[in-house]
Amino acid sequence: MSMKIIICGAGQVGSSIARHLSAEDNDVIIVDQSEELVRKITNNLEVQGIVGFASHPDVLKQAGASEADMLVAVTASDEVNMVSCQLAHSLFKIPTKIARVREQHYLKPEWSDLFSPENMPIDHIISPEIEVANAINRRLEVPGAFNSISLFNDQIKIIGILIDNNCPLINTPLDQIKTTFSEVNIVVMSISRGGKSILPTLDEQIYPDDEIYFLVKAQELTRAMKAFGYGESAARKIVIAGGGNIGLHLAQIIQEKFSDTSLKLVEVDEDCADHAAKTLSKGIVLKGDALDPDVLNEANISSAETIITVTDEEEVNILCSLLAKRYGCQRAIALINTITYKSLITDLGVDVVVDPRAITVSSVMRHVRRGKIRSIYSLGEGIGEIIELDALETSPITGKKMKEIKFPKGVILGAVVRNDEITIPDQSTDIKANDRLVLFAPTNTIKKLEKLFSVRLEFF
């Protein structure tokens, strides 16, 4: 049975969520005060649109809040998002409420009771700044990766890497990887080539400039990265350009997790720089423009291993990354909102492009699920999703061996977890009730997957 979901906010995040949910025949109603945005999204998607303020009871009533299963509040205003969730609970008894909250003052530990059921009953708080900082940190933990996903208590890793000319596995069919590197179990989950998704069939080969995602057990990650030609150690000299919420939160994570890392943070706003200097116990805060060569020299950018540009201006992030690379910095990670620039930017020399919209959407979608879905991570538009779920007794695949299961085209089963034991499956692996499965699924396979697993995958 489909869900009735109200989405407050028709911006980039709201429209992306609406696209995922409407594609699976959910009843989606989007609310925004901009008539132009509502008209645009209703013209492009099978959704209903309401023009009005999401924090007004009459508007939510018009959107059918009394019959809604879920409300997702992702307007540009934290306060509107919070009030919408409060109204959804107090007036309309909507079971699940999700809100995007950007202002960090609301999220301080001392105010942790604010969003409790007794006060402001929001089931899931999404903080884009924290989510983006955590996503960048995951990339730092695996040098060479443009994305890193941890599953099953960090025991399973999904790693995204760019294949370069030094990769030992170039022109090697995927079914020969196990033979070539017998000491590590690697499962290639997806391949992107020239902006197109390629099915990772056993006879498919890997070529330079391919972007691939592979699954591996955490204890075998270092050997797996070496197999693909990435043997460098974790970054020890890091420069962060931008001392706002993302940059400051990331700096705090780095100083906590990587105690031996040399950290410098560059911030042009004096008040923001002062706040960062008072907040950080380690590292050096430099007041100045990240595009000023003198400031970059003061940050000793020529010997830095990684620069992370997270200012509010994506043009500054791009130019600063390119300047840093020109001055000798080994790796550049840039926060970019206009993801259509991605291929151009990476061609120019930026190593990792971080898309805050995609990260926020993925964070929201992880909470929009039913059945035995443990987690879901979007690998990007047109690629697919990593799904972690439990096999039910009623699932048609339960009790069958891999060779007996006809997975939809493009679906890759990467790992089976049973009694805390992780198995990289082969054709003889059998699926039992309550097994936890990790798989990659192209977006167009969802309907068929629902039948295989006896669940509604309504988080897409």
CSV table of C-alpha atoms in Angstrom, one decimal:
chain,number,residue,atom,x,y,z
A,1,MET,CA,0.0,0.0,0.0
A,2,SER,CA,1.4,3.4,-1.0
A,3,MET,CA,2.0,6.2,1.6
A,4,LYS,CA,0.6,9.7,1.6
A,5,ILE,CA,3.5,12.0,2.1
A,6,ILE,CA,3.5,15.8,2.5
A,7,ILE,CA,6.7,17.5,1.5
A,8,CYS,CA,7.1,21.1,2.8
A,9,GLY,CA,9.5,23.0,0.5
A,10,ALA,CA,9.8,22.7,-3.3
A,11,GLY,CA,13.5,23.6,-3.6
A,12,GLN,CA,16.2,21.3,-4.8
A,13,VAL,CA,16.1,19.0,-1.8
A,14,GLY,CA,12.3,18.9,-1.7
A,15,SER,CA,11.9,18.3,-5.4
A,16,SER,CA,14.5,15.5,-5.4
A,17,ILE,CA,12.7,13.7,-2.5
A,18,ALA,CA,9.4,14.2,-4.4
A,19,ARG,CA,10.9,12.6,-7.5
A,20,HIS,CA,12.1,9.5,-5.6
A,21,LEU,CA,8.8,9.0,-3.8
A,22,SER,CA,6.4,9.7,-6.6
A,23,ALA,CA,8.3,7.3,-8.9
A,24,GLU,CA,7.1,4.5,-6.5
A,25,ASP,CA,3.4,5.5,-6.8
A,26,ASN,CA,3.3,7.2,-3.4
A,27,ASP,CA,0.7,10.0,-3.0
A,28,VAL,CA,3.0,13.0,-2.7
A,29,ILE,CA,1.8,16.5,-2.0
A,30,ILE,CA,4.3,19.3,-2.1
A,31,VAL,CA,3.8,22.6,-0.3
A,32,ASP,CA,5.7,25.9,-1.0
A,33,GLN,CA,4.9,29.6,-0.9
A,34,SER,CA,6.4,30.0,-4.4
A,35,GLU,CA,3.8,29.5,-7.1
A,36,GLU,CA,6.5,29.2,-9.7
A,37,LEU,CA,8.3,26.3,-7.9
A,38,VAL,CA,5.0,24.5,-7.2
A,39,ARG,CA,4.0,24.8,-10.9
A,40,LYS,CA,7.4,23.6,-12.1
A,41,ILE,CA,7.4,20.5,-9.9
A,42,THR,CA,3.8,19.6,-10.7
A,43,ASN,CA,4.5,19.9,-14.4
A,44,ASN,CA,7.5,17.6,-14.2
A,45,LEU,CA,6.3,15.0,-11.6
A,46,GLU,CA,3.2,13.1,-10.7
A,47,VAL,CA,2.6,15.0,-7.5
A,48,GLN,CA,0.0,17.4,-6.2
A,49,GLY,CA,1.0,21.0,-5.4
A,50,ILE,CA,-0.3,23.5,-2.8
A,51,VAL,CA,0.8,27.1,-2.8
A,52,GLY,CA,1.1,28.5,0.8
A,53,PHE,CA,3.0,28.6,4.0
A,54,ALA,CA,3.8,25.1,5.3
A,55,SER,CA,3.6,26.4,8.9
A,56,HIS,CA,-0.1,27.5,8.5
A,57,PRO,CA,-2.7,25.0,9.8
A,58,ASP,CA,-5.1,25.8,7.0
A,59,VAL,CA,-2.5,25.0,4.3
A,60,LEU,CA,-1.6,21.7,5.9
A,61,LYS,CA,-5.3,20.8,6.1
A,62,GLN,CA,-5.7,21.6,2.4
A,63,ALA,CA,-2.8,19.3,1.7
A,64,GLY,CA,-4.6,16.5,3.4
A,65,ALA,CA,-2.6,16.3,6.6
A,66,SER,CA,-5.4,14.5,8.5
A,67,GLU,CA,-4.8,11.4,6.3
A,68,ALA,CA,-1.0,11.7,5.8
A,69,ASP,CA,1.4,9.0,6.8
A,70,MET,CA,4.5,11.3,6.9
A,71,LEU,CA,5.6,14.9,6.7
A,72,VAL,CA,9.0,15.9,5.4
A,73,ALA,CA,9.8,19.6,6.1
A,74,VAL,CA,12.8,20.9,4.1
A,75,THR,CA,11.9,24.6,3.5
A,76,ALA,CA,14.7,27.2,3.7
A,77,SER,CA,13.6,28.1,7.2
A,78,ASP,CA,14.4,26.0,10.2
A,79,GLU,CA,11.6,27.6,12.2
A,80,VAL,CA,9.0,26.9,9.5
A,81,ASN,CA,10.2,23.3,9.4
A,82,MET,CA,9.9,22.9,13.1
A,83,VAL,CA,6.5,24.5,13.4
A,84,SER,CA,5.2,22.4,10.5
A,85,CYS,CA,6.2,19.2,12.4
A,86,GLN,CA,4.6,20.5,15.6
A,87,LEU,CA,1.4,21.2,13.8
A,88,ALA,CA,1.6,17.8,12.1
A,89,HIS,CA,1.7,16.2,15.5
A,90,SER,CA,-0.6,18.3,17.6
A,91,LEU,CA,-3.4,19.0,15.1
A,92,PHE,CA,-3.2,16.2,12.5
A,93,LYS,CA,-1.5,13.2,14.3
A,94,ILE,CA,0.8,12.5,11.4
A,95,PRO,CA,2.8,9.4,12.5
A,96,THR,CA,6.3,10.3,11.1
A,97,LYS,CA,7.8,13.8,10.9
A,98,ILE,CA,11.2,14.7,9.4
A,99,ALA,CA,12.7,18.2,9.5
A,100,ARG,CA,15.8,19.8,8.1
A,101,VAL,CA,17.4,22.0,10.7
A,102,ARG,CA,20.5,24.0,9.7
A,103,GLU,CA,21.1,26.3,12.6
A,104,GLN,CA,23.5,24.6,15.0
A,105,HIS,CA,22.3,26.5,18.0
A,106,TYR,CA,19.2,24.3,18.0
A,107,LEU,CA,21.3,21.2,17.9
A,108,LYS,CA,23.6,21.8,20.9
A,109,PRO,CA,23.7,18.9,23.4
A,110,GLU,CA,22.4,21.1,26.2
A,111,TRP,CA,19.1,21.5,24.3
A,112,SER,CA,18.8,17.8,23.4
A,113,ASP,CA,15.3,17.6,25.0
A,114,LEU,CA,13.9,20.2,22.6
A,115,PHE,CA,13.0,17.6,20.0
A,116,SER,CA,11.6,15.0,22.4
A,117,PRO,CA,8.1,13.6,22.0
A,118,GLU,CA,6.9,15.7,25.0
A,119,ASN,CA,8.2,19.0,23.5
A,120,MET,CA,8.7,19.3,19.8
A,121,PRO,CA,8.0,15.8,18.4
A,122,ILE,CA,10.2,15.5,15.4
A,123,ASP,CA,11.1,11.9,14.7
A,124,HIS,CA,14.2,12.6,12.6
A,125,ILE,CA,16.3,15.8,12.5
A,126,ILE,CA,18.5,16.3,9.4
A,127,SER,CA,21.4,18.7,9.7
A,128,PRO,CA,22.9,19.3,6.2
A,129,GLU,CA,26.1,20.8,7.7
A,130,ILE,CA,26.7,17.9,10.0
A,131,GLU,CA,25.8,15.3,7.3
A,132,VAL,CA,28.2,17.0,4.8
A,133,ALA,CA,31.0,17.2,7.4
A,134,ASN,CA,30.6,13.5,8.3
A,135,ALA,CA,30.5,12.6,4.6
A,136,ILE,CA,33.8,14.5,4.0
A,137,ASN,CA,35.3,12.8,7.0
A,138,ARG,CA,34.4,9.4,5.6
A,139,ARG,CA,36.4,10.3,2.5
A,140,LEU,CA,39.4,11.4,4.6
A,141,GLU,CA,39.3,8.0,6.4
A,142,VAL,CA,39.9,6.2,3.1
A,143,PRO,CA,42.5,8.2,1.1
A,144,GLY,CA,41.9,8.0,-2.6
A,145,ALA,CA,38.2,7.4,-2.2
A,146,PHE,CA,35.6,9.9,-3.5
A,147,ASN,CA,32.9,8.2,-1.3
A,148,SER,CA,32.9,5.8,1.6
A,149,ILE,CA,29.9,4.0,3.2
A,150,SER,CA,30.1,1.9,6.3
A,151,LEU,CA,27.5,-0.8,7.0
A,152,PHE,CA,27.0,-3.5,9.7
A,153,ASN,CA,28.7,-1.6,12.6
A,154,ASP,CA,31.6,-0.5,10.3
A,155,GLN,CA,32.5,-4.1,9.4
A,156,ILE,CA,31.4,-3.7,5.7
A,157,LYS,CA,32.8,-0.9,3.5
A,158,ILE,CA,31.4,0.4,0.2
A,159,ILE,CA,34.1,2.4,-1.4
A,160,GLY,CA,33.9,4.7,-4.5
A,161,ILE,CA,37.2,5.3,-6.4
A,162,LEU,CA,38.4,6.6,-9.7
A,163,ILE,CA,40.4,4.2,-11.8
A,164,ASP,CA,43.6,5.8,-13.0
A,165,ASN,CA,46.4,4.5,-15.3
A,166,ASN,CA,48.3,3.0,-12.4
A,167,CYS,CA,45.5,0.6,-11.4
A,168,PRO,CA,46.8,-3.0,-11.6
A,169,LEU,CA,43.4,-4.2,-12.5
A,170,ILE,CA,42.9,-2.3,-15.7
A,171,ASN,CA,41.7,-4.6,-18.6
A,172,THR,CA,41.0,-7.4,-16.1
A,173,PRO,CA,37.6,-9.1,-16.3
A,174,LEU,CA,35.8,-8.8,-13.0
A,175,ASP,CA,35.6,-12.6,-12.5
A,176,GLN,CA,39.4,-12.7,-12.5
A,177,ILE,CA,39.9,-10.1,-9.7
A,178,LYS,CA,39.5,-12.9,-7.1
A,179,THR,CA,42.1,-15.0,-8.9
A,180,THR,CA,44.5,-12.1,-9.2
A,181,PHE,CA,44.1,-10.9,-5.6
A,182,SER,CA,43.1,-14.1,-3.8
A,183,GLU,CA,43.9,-12.7,-0.3
A,184,VAL,CA,41.0,-10.2,-0.5
A,185,ASN,CA,37.3,-10.6,-1.5
A,186,ILE,CA,36.3,-7.6,-3.6
A,187,VAL,CA,32.8,-7.2,-5.1
A,188,VAL,CA,32.4,-4.5,-7.8
A,189,MET,CA,28.9,-3.2,-7.2
A,190,SER,CA,28.7,-0.5,-9.9
A,191,ILE,CA,30.7,1.1,-12.8
A,192,SER,CA,30.2,4.6,-14.2
A,193,ARG,CA,31.9,5.3,-17.5
A,194,GLY,CA,31.6,8.6,-19.4
A,195,GLY,CA,28.7,9.6,-17.3
A,196,LYS,CA,26.8,6.3,-18.1
A,197,SER,CA,26.2,3.4,-15.7
A,198,ILE,CA,27.7,0.1,-16.9
A,199,LEU,CA,26.5,-3.3,-15.6
A,200,PRO,CA,29.3,-5.0,-13.8
A,201,THR,CA,29.0,-8.4,-15.4
A,202,LEU,CA,31.7,-11.0,-14.8
A,203,ASP,CA,33.2,-10.5,-18.2
A,204,GLU,CA,33.2,-6.6,-17.9
A,205,GLN,CA,36.6,-5.0,-17.6
A,206,ILE,CA,37.7,-1.9,-15.7
A,207,TYR,CA,39.2,1.0,-17.7
A,208,PRO,CA,41.0,4.3,-16.8
A,209,ASP,CA,38.7,7.1,-15.7
A,210,ASP,CA,35.9,4.6,-14.7
A,211,GLU,CA,34.2,5.5,-11.4
A,212,ILE,CA,33.5,2.3,-9.5
A,213,TYR,CA,32.0,1.3,-6.2
A,214,PHE,CA,33.2,-1.9,-4.6
A,215,LEU,CA,32.3,-3.8,-1.4
A,216,VAL,CA,34.9,-5.3,0.9
A,217,LYS,CA,35.2,-6.4,4.5
A,218,ALA,CA,36.6,-3.7,6.7
A,219,GLN,CA,39.6,-5.7,7.7
A,220,GLU,CA,40.5,-6.2,4.1
A,221,LEU,CA,40.1,-2.6,3.0
A,222,THR,CA,43.8,-1.6,3.0
A,223,ARG,CA,44.7,-4.6,0.8
A,224,ALA,CA,41.7,-3.9,-1.5
A,225,MET,CA,42.8,-0.2,-2.0
A,226,LYS,CA,46.3,-1.4,-2.8
A,227,ALA,CA,44.8,-3.8,-5.4
A,228,PHE,CA,43.3,-0.8,-7.2
A,229,GLY,CA,46.6,1.1,-6.9
A,230,TYR,CA,45.8,3.3,-3.8
A,231,GLY,CA,48.4,2.6,-1.2
A,232,GLU,CA,48.8,6.1,0.4
A,233,SER,CA,48.3,6.7,4.1
A,234,ALA,CA,45.7,8.9,5.7
A,235,ALA,CA,46.1,12.6,5.3
A,236,ARG,CA,48.3,14.2,8.0
A,237,LYS,CA,48.4,17.8,6.8
A,238,ILE,CA,45.0,19.3,6.0
A,239,VAL,CA,43.8,22.8,5.1
A,240,ILE,CA,40.2,23.7,5.4
A,241,ALA,CA,38.9,26.8,3.5
A,242,GLY,CA,35.8,28.0,5.1
A,243,GLY,CA,35.1,28.3,8.9
A,244,GLY,CA,31.3,28.2,8.8
A,245,ASN,CA,29.2,25.4,10.2
A,246,ILE,CA,30.5,22.7,7.9
A,247,GLY,CA,34.2,23.7,8.1
A,248,LEU,CA,34.1,24.1,11.9
A,249,HIS,CA,32.3,20.8,12.5
A,250,LEU,CA,34.7,19.0,10.1
A,251,ALA,CA,37.7,20.5,11.9
A,252,GLN,CA,36.3,19.3,15.3
A,253,ILE,CA,35.9,15.8,13.9
A,254,ILE,CA,39.4,15.8,12.5
A,255,GLN,CA,41.0,17.0,15.7
A,256,GLU,CA,39.1,14.3,17.6
A,257,LYS,CA,39.7,11.4,15.3
A,258,PHE,CA,43.1,12.2,13.8
A,259,SER,CA,45.1,13.5,16.7
A,260,ASP,CA,48.4,13.5,14.8
A,261,THR,CA,47.0,15.6,11.9
A,262,SER,CA,48.3,19.1,11.3
A,263,LEU,CA,45.2,21.2,10.7
A,264,LYS,CA,44.9,24.8,9.4
A,265,LEU,CA,41.5,26.5,8.8
A,266,VAL,CA,41.2,29.7,6.7
A,267,GLU,CA,38.2,32.0,7.2
A,268,VAL,CA,37.7,35.5,5.7
A,269,ASP,CA,35.1,36.7,8.1
A,270,GLU,CA,36.7,38.0,11.3
A,271,ASP,CA,33.9,37.1,13.7
A,272,CYS,CA,33.6,33.6,12.2
A,273,ALA,CA,37.4,33.1,12.4
A,274,ASP,CA,37.4,34.3,16.1
A,275,HIS,CA,34.6,31.8,16.9
A,276,ALA,CA,36.5,29.0,15.2
A,277,ALA,CA,39.7,29.8,17.1
A,278,LYS,CA,37.9,29.7,20.4
A,279,THR,CA,36.1,26.5,19.6
A,280,LEU,CA,39.1,24.4,18.3
A,281,SER,CA,41.5,23.1,20.8
A,282,LYS,CA,44.1,22.2,18.1
A,283,GLY,CA,45.0,23.5,14.8
A,284,ILE,CA,45.6,27.0,13.5
A,285,VAL,CA,42.9,29.5,12.3
A,286,LEU,CA,44.0,32.0,9.7
A,287,LYS,CA,42.0,35.1,9.0
A,288,GLY,CA,42.1,35.8,5.3
A,289,ASP,CA,40.8,35.2,1.8
A,290,ALA,CA,41.4,31.6,0.7
A,291,LEU,CA,42.0,32.9,-2.8
A,292,ASP,CA,44.9,35.1,-1.6
A,293,PRO,CA,48.2,33.5,-2.5
A,294,ASP,CA,49.9,35.0,0.6
A,295,VAL,CA,47.2,33.4,2.8
A,296,LEU,CA,47.7,30.0,1.1
A,297,ASN,CA,51.4,30.3,1.5
A,298,GLU,CA,50.9,31.1,5.2
A,299,ALA,CA,48.8,27.9,5.4
A,300,ASN,CA,51.8,26.1,3.9
A,301,ILE,CA,49.6,24.8,1.1
A,302,SER,CA,52.6,23.5,-0.9
A,303,SER,CA,53.2,20.7,1.7
A,304,ALA,CA,49.6,20.0,2.5
A,305,GLU,CA,48.2,16.6,1.6
A,306,THR,CA,44.6,17.7,1.3
A,307,ILE,CA,42.7,20.9,1.0
A,308,ILE,CA,38.9,20.9,1.7
A,309,THR,CA,37.0,24.0,0.4
A,310,VAL,CA,33.7,24.4,2.1
A,311,THR,CA,33.0,28.2,1.8
A,312,ASP,CA,29.5,29.5,1.0
A,313,GLU,CA,30.6,30.4,-2.5
A,314,GLU,CA,31.1,27.4,-4.9
A,315,GLU,CA,33.2,29.5,-7.3
A,316,VAL,CA,35.6,30.2,-4.4
A,317,ASN,CA,35.7,26.5,-3.6
A,318,ILE,CA,36.5,25.6,-7.2
A,319,LEU,CA,39.2,28.3,-7.7
A,320,CYS,CA,40.7,27.7,-4.3
A,321,SER,CA,41.0,24.0,-4.9
A,322,LEU,CA,42.7,24.6,-8.3
A,323,LEU,CA,45.1,27.2,-6.8
A,324,ALA,CA,46.0,24.8,-4.0
A,325,LYS,CA,46.7,22.0,-6.5
A,326,ARG,CA,48.8,24.4,-8.6
A,327,TYR,CA,50.9,25.3,-5.5
A,328,GLY,CA,51.6,21.6,-4.7
A,329,CYS,CA,48.7,20.4,-2.6
A,330,GLN,CA,48.2,16.7,-3.4
A,331,ARG,CA,44.5,16.4,-3.1
A,332,ALA,CA,41.5,18.8,-3.3
A,333,ILE,CA,37.9,18.2,-2.0
A,334,ALA,CA,35.4,20.9,-3.0
A,335,LEU,CA,31.8,21.5,-1.9
A,336,ILE,CA,29.8,22.2,-5.1
A,337,ASN,CA,26.0,22.9,-5.3
A,338,THR,CA,25.8,23.0,-9.1
A,339,ILE,CA,26.5,19.3,-9.7
A,340,THR,CA,26.3,19.7,-13.5
A,341,TYR,CA,29.8,21.2,-13.1
A,342,LYS,CA,31.1,17.9,-11.7
A,343,SER,CA,32.7,16.4,-14.8
A,344,LEU,CA,34.2,19.8,-15.8
A,345,ILE,CA,35.6,20.4,-12.3
A,346,THR,CA,37.2,17.0,-12.0
A,347,ASP,CA,38.7,17.3,-15.4
A,348,LEU,CA,40.3,20.6,-14.3
A,349,GLY,CA,42.0,18.8,-11.3
A,350,VAL,CA,39.6,18.8,-8.3
A,351,ASP,CA,39.8,15.2,-6.9
A,352,VAL,CA,36.5,14.9,-5.0
A,353,VAL,CA,33.3,16.9,-5.6
A,354,VAL,CA,30.9,16.9,-2.6
A,355,ASP,CA,27.2,17.6,-3.4
A,356,PRO,CA,25.4,18.8,-0.3
A,357,ARG,CA,22.0,18.4,-1.9
A,358,ALA,CA,22.6,14.7,-2.7
A,359,ILE,CA,23.9,14.1,0.8
A,360,THR,CA,20.9,15.7,2.4
A,361,VAL,CA,18.4,13.8,0.2
A,362,SER,CA,20.2,10.6,1.0
A,363,SER,CA,20.0,11.4,4.7
A,364,VAL,CA,16.2,12.0,4.5
A,365,MET,CA,15.6,9.0,2.4
A,366,ARG,CA,17.2,6.7,4.9
A,367,HIS,CA,14.4,7.5,7.3
A,368,VAL,CA,11.6,7.0,4.7
A,369,ARG,CA,11.3,3.3,4.8
A,370,ARG,CA,9.2,0.3,5.8
A,371,GLY,CA,9.5,-3.4,6.3
A,372,LYS,CA,13.0,-4.7,7.2
A,373,ILE,CA,15.0,-2.0,5.5
A,374,ARG,CA,18.1,-1.3,7.6
A,375,SER,CA,19.6,1.5,5.5
A,376,ILE,CA,19.8,3.0,2.1
A,377,TYR,CA,22.5,5.1,0.5
A,378,SER,CA,22.1,6.8,-2.9
A,379,LEU,CA,25.1,6.7,-5.1
A,380,GLY,CA,23.8,9.5,-7.2
A,381,GLU,CA,21.2,10.3,-9.9
A,382,GLY,CA,21.1,7.6,-12.6
A,383,ILE,CA,23.4,5.2,-10.7
A,384,GLY,CA,21.4,3.5,-8.0
A,385,GLU,CA,21.3,2.7,-4.3
A,386,ILE,CA,23.1,0.6,-1.8
A,387,ILE,CA,20.4,-1.2,0.3
A,388,GLU,CA,20.9,-3.1,3.6
A,389,LEU,CA,17.9,-5.2,4.5
A,390,ASP,CA,16.8,-8.4,6.2
A,391,ALA,CA,15.5,-11.4,4.4
A,392,LEU,CA,12.0,-12.3,5.6
A,393,GLU,CA,10.6,-15.8,6.0
A,394,THR,CA,7.9,-14.8,3.4
A,395,SER,CA,10.5,-13.6,0.9
A,396,PRO,CA,10.6,-15.7,-2.3
A,397,ILE,CA,14.4,-15.8,-2.2
A,398,THR,CA,14.5,-17.3,1.3
A,399,GLY,CA,15.6,-20.9,1.3
A,400,LYS,CA,17.2,-20.7,-2.1
A,401,LYS,CA,20.7,-20.7,-3.3
A,402,MET,CA,22.2,-17.8,-5.2
A,403,LYS,CA,22.2,-19.8,-8.5
A,404,GLU,CA,18.4,-20.4,-8.1
A,405,ILE,CA,17.6,-16.7,-7.6
A,406,LYS,CA,16.8,-14.5,-10.7
A,407,PHE,CA,17.8,-11.0,-9.5
A,408,PRO,CA,16.6,-8.1,-11.6
A,409,LYS,CA,19.2,-7.0,-14.2
A,410,GLY,CA,21.9,-4.9,-12.6
A,411,VAL,CA,21.2,-6.0,-9.0
A,412,ILE,CA,24.4,-7.2,-7.2
A,413,LEU,CA,24.3,-9.0,-3.9
A,414,GLY,CA,27.6,-8.0,-2.2
A,415,ALA,CA,27.4,-9.5,1.3
A,416,VAL,CA,25.3,-11.8,3.5
A,417,VAL,CA,25.5,-11.4,7.3
A,418,ARG,CA,24.3,-14.4,9.4
A,419,ASN,CA,24.9,-14.6,13.1
A,420,ASP,CA,27.4,-11.7,12.9
A,421,GLU,CA,29.4,-13.7,10.3
A,422,ILE,CA,30.0,-11.8,7.0
A,423,THR,CA,30.0,-13.9,3.8
A,424,ILE,CA,30.9,-12.7,0.4
A,425,PRO,CA,28.4,-14.8,-1.6
A,426,ASP,CA,28.9,-17.1,-4.6
A,427,GLN,CA,26.5,-19.2,-6.6
A,428,SER,CA,26.4,-21.8,-3.8
A,429,THR,CA,25.4,-19.4,-1.0
A,430,ASP,CA,22.0,-20.0,0.4
A,431,ILE,CA,19.7,-17.3,1.8
A,432,LYS,CA,18.0,-18.0,5.1
A,433,ALA,CA,15.3,-16.0,7.0
A,434,ASN,CA,16.7,-13.1,9.0
A,435,ASP,CA,19.9,-13.0,7.0
A,436,ARG,CA,21.1,-9.4,6.5
A,437,LEU,CA,21.8,-8.6,2.9
A,438,VAL,CA,23.8,-5.8,1.3
A,439,LEU,CA,23.0,-5.2,-2.4
A,440,PHE,CA,23.3,-2.6,-5.1
A,441,ALA,CA,20.1,-1.8,-7.1
A,442,PRO,CA,19.7,0.4,-10.1
A,443,THR,CA,16.7,2.6,-9.5
A,444,ASN,CA,14.6,1.0,-12.3
A,445,THR,CA,14.7,-2.4,-10.5
A,446,ILE,CA,12.7,-1.4,-7.4
A,447,LYS,CA,9.3,-2.9,-8.3
A,448,LYS,CA,10.9,-6.3,-9.0
A,449,LEU,CA,12.9,-6.1,-5.8
A,450,GLU,CA,9.8,-5.5,-3.8
A,451,LYS,CA,8.5,-8.9,-5.0
A,452,LEU,CA,11.7,-10.7,-4.2
A,453,PHE,CA,12.0,-9.4,-0.7
A,454,SER,CA,8.3,-9.1,0.2
A,455,VAL,CA,8.7,-5.4,1.3
A,456,ARG,CA,7.7,-2.1,0.1
A,457,LEU,CA,10.9,-0.2,-0.9
A,458,GLU,CA,9.1,3.2,-0.5
A,459,PHE,CA,12.2,5.1,0.5
A,460,PHE,CA,13.1,5.7,-3.2
